[in-house]
PDB file of C-alpha atoms in Angstrom:
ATOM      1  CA  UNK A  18     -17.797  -8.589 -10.220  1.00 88.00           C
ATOM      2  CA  UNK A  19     -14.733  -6.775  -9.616  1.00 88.00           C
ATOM      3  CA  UNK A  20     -14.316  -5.930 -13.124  1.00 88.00           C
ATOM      4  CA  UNK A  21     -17.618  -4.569 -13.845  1.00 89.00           C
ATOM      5  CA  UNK A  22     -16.762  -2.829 -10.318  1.00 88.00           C
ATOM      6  CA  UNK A  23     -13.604  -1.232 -11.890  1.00 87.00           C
ATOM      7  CA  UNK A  24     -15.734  -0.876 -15.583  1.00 85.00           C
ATOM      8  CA  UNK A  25     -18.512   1.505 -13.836  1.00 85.00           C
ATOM      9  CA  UNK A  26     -21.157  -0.895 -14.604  1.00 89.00           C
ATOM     10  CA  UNK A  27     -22.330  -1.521 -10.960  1.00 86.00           C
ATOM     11  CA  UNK A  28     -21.305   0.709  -8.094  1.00 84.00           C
ATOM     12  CA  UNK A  29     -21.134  -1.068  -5.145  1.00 83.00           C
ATOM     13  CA  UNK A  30     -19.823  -4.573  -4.109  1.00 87.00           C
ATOM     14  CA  UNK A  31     -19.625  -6.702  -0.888  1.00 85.00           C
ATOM     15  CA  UNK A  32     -17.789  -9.924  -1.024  1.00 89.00           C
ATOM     16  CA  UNK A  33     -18.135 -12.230   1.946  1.00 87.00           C
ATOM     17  CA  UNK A  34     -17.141 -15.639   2.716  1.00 89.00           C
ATOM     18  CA  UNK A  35     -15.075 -17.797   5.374  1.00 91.00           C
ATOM     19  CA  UNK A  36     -11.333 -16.822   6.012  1.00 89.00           C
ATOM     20  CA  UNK A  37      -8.901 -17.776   3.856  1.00 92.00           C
ATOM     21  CA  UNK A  38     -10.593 -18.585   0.553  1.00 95.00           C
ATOM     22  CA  UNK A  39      -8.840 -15.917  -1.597  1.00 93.00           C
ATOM     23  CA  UNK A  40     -11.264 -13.120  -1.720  1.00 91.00           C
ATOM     24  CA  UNK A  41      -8.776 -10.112  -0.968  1.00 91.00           C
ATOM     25  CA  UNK A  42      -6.175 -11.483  -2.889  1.00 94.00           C
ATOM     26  CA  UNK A  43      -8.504 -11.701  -5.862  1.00 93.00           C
ATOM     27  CA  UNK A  44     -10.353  -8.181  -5.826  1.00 92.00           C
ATOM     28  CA  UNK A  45      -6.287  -6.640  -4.811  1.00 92.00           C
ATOM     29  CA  UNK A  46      -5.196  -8.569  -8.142  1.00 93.00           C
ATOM     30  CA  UNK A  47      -7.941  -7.267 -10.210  1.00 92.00           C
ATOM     31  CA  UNK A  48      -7.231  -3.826  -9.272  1.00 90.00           C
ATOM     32  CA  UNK A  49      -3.570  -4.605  -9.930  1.00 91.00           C
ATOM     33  CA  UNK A  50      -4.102  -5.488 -13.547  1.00 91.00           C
ATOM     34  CA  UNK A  51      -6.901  -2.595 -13.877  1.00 89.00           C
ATOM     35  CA  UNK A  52      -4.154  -0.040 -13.144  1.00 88.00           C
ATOM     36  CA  UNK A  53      -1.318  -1.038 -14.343  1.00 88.00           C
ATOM     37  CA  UNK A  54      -0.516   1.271 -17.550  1.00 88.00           C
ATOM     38  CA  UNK A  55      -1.598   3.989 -14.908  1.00 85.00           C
ATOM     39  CA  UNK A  56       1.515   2.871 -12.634  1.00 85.00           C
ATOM     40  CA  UNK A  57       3.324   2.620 -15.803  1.00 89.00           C
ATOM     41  CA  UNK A  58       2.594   6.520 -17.508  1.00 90.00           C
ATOM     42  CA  UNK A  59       2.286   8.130 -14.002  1.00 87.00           C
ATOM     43  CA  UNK A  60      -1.224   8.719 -13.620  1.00 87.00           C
ATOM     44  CA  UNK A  61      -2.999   8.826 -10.652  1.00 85.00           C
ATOM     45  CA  UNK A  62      -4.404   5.873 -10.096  1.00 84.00           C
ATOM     46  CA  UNK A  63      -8.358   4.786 -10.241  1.00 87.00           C
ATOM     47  CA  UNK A  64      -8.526   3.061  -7.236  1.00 89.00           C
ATOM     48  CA  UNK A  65      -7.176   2.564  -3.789  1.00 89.00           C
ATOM     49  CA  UNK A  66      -7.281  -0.349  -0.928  1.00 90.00           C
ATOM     50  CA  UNK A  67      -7.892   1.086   2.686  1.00 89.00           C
ATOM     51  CA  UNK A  68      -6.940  -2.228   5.337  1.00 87.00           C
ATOM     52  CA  UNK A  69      -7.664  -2.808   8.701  1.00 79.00           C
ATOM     53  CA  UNK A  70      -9.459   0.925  10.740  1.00 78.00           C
ATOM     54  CA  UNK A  71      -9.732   4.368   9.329  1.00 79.00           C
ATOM     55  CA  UNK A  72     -10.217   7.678  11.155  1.00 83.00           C
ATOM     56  CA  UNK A  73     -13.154   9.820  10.002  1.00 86.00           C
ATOM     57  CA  UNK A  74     -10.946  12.281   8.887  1.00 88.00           C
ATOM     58  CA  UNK A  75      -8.858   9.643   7.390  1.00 87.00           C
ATOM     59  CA  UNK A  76     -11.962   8.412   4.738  1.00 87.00           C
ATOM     60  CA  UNK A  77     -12.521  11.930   4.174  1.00 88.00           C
ATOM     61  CA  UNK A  78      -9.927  12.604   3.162  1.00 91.00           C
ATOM     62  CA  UNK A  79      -9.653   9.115   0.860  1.00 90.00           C
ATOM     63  CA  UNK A  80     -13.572   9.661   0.000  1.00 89.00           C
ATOM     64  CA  UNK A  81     -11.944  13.592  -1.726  1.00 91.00           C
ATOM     65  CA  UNK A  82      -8.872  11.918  -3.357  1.00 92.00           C
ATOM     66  CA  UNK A  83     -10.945   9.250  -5.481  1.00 89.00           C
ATOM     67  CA  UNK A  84     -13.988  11.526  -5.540  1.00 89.00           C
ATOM     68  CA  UNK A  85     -13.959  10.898  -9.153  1.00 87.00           C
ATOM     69  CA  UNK A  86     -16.697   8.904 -10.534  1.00 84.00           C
ATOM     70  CA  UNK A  87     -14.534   6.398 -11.902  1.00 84.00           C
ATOM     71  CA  UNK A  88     -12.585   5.363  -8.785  1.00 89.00           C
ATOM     72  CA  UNK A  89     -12.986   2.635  -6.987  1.00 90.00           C
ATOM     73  CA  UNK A  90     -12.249   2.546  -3.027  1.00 89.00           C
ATOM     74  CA  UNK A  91     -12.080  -1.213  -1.626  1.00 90.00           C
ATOM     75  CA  UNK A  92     -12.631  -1.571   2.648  1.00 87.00           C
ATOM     76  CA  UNK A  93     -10.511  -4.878   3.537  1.00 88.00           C
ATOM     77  CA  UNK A  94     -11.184  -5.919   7.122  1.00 82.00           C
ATOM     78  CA  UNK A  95     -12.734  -2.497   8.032  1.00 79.00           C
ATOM     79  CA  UNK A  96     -15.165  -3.540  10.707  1.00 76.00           C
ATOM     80  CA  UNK A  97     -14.302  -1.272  12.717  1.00 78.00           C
ATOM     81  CA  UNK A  98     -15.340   1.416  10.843  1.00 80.00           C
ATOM     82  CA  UNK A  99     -19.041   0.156  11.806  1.00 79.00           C
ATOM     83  CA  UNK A 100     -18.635   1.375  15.126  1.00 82.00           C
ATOM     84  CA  UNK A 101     -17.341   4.834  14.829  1.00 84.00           C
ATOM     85  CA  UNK A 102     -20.209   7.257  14.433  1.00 88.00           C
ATOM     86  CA  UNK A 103     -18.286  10.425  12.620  1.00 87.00           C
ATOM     87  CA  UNK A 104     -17.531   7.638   9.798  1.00 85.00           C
ATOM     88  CA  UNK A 105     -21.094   5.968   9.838  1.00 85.00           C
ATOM     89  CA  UNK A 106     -22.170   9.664   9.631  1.00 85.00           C
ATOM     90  CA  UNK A 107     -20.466  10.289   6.721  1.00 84.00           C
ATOM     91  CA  UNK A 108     -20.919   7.419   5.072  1.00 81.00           C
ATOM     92  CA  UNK A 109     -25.068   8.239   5.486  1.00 83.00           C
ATOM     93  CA  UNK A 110     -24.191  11.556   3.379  1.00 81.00           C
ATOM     94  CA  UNK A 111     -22.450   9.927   0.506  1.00 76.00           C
ATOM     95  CA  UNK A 112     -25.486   7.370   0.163  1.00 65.00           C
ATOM     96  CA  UNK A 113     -27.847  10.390  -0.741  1.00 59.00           C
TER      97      UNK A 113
END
């Protein structure tokens, strides 16, 4: 999933699952190998990991910066986010 994520061939994905199982460490290592000749020549890179809370101004900020269609912006242990309505509200906007 996280390749096809990464290839542009589905846009959104939520992985779930008990603590411990690996699913951070796999999506982070996918990305990892995705990007690599990017680290290599320079490039900005495709895709960025945002851990733990963000500010709304914050994912604005991230949401501009990989504003290209072919980015890819993984939330790791965001939940927090949920409960800050200037994020929620932006996140609304994006969806339409």
């Amino acid at each position: 999933m996280t390749k096809a994520t990464l290839n542009g061939d589905i846009r959104a994905m939520i992985v779930s699952g008990p603590p411990g199982v690996g699913k951070s460490f796999t999506v982070e290592s996918e990305i990892e190998r995705a990007s690599l000749f990017d680290h290599i020549a320079g490039r900005k890179l495709r895709s960025t990991i945002v851990k733990g809370n963000a500010t709304a101004l914050g994912l604005y900020k991230t949401l501009y910066e990989y504003s290209d269609p072919n980015c890819v912006i993984v939330f790791d242990d965001c939940d927090s986010m949920w409960e800050n309505k200037d994020i929620v509200n932006i996140l609304r906007k994006l969806h339409r």
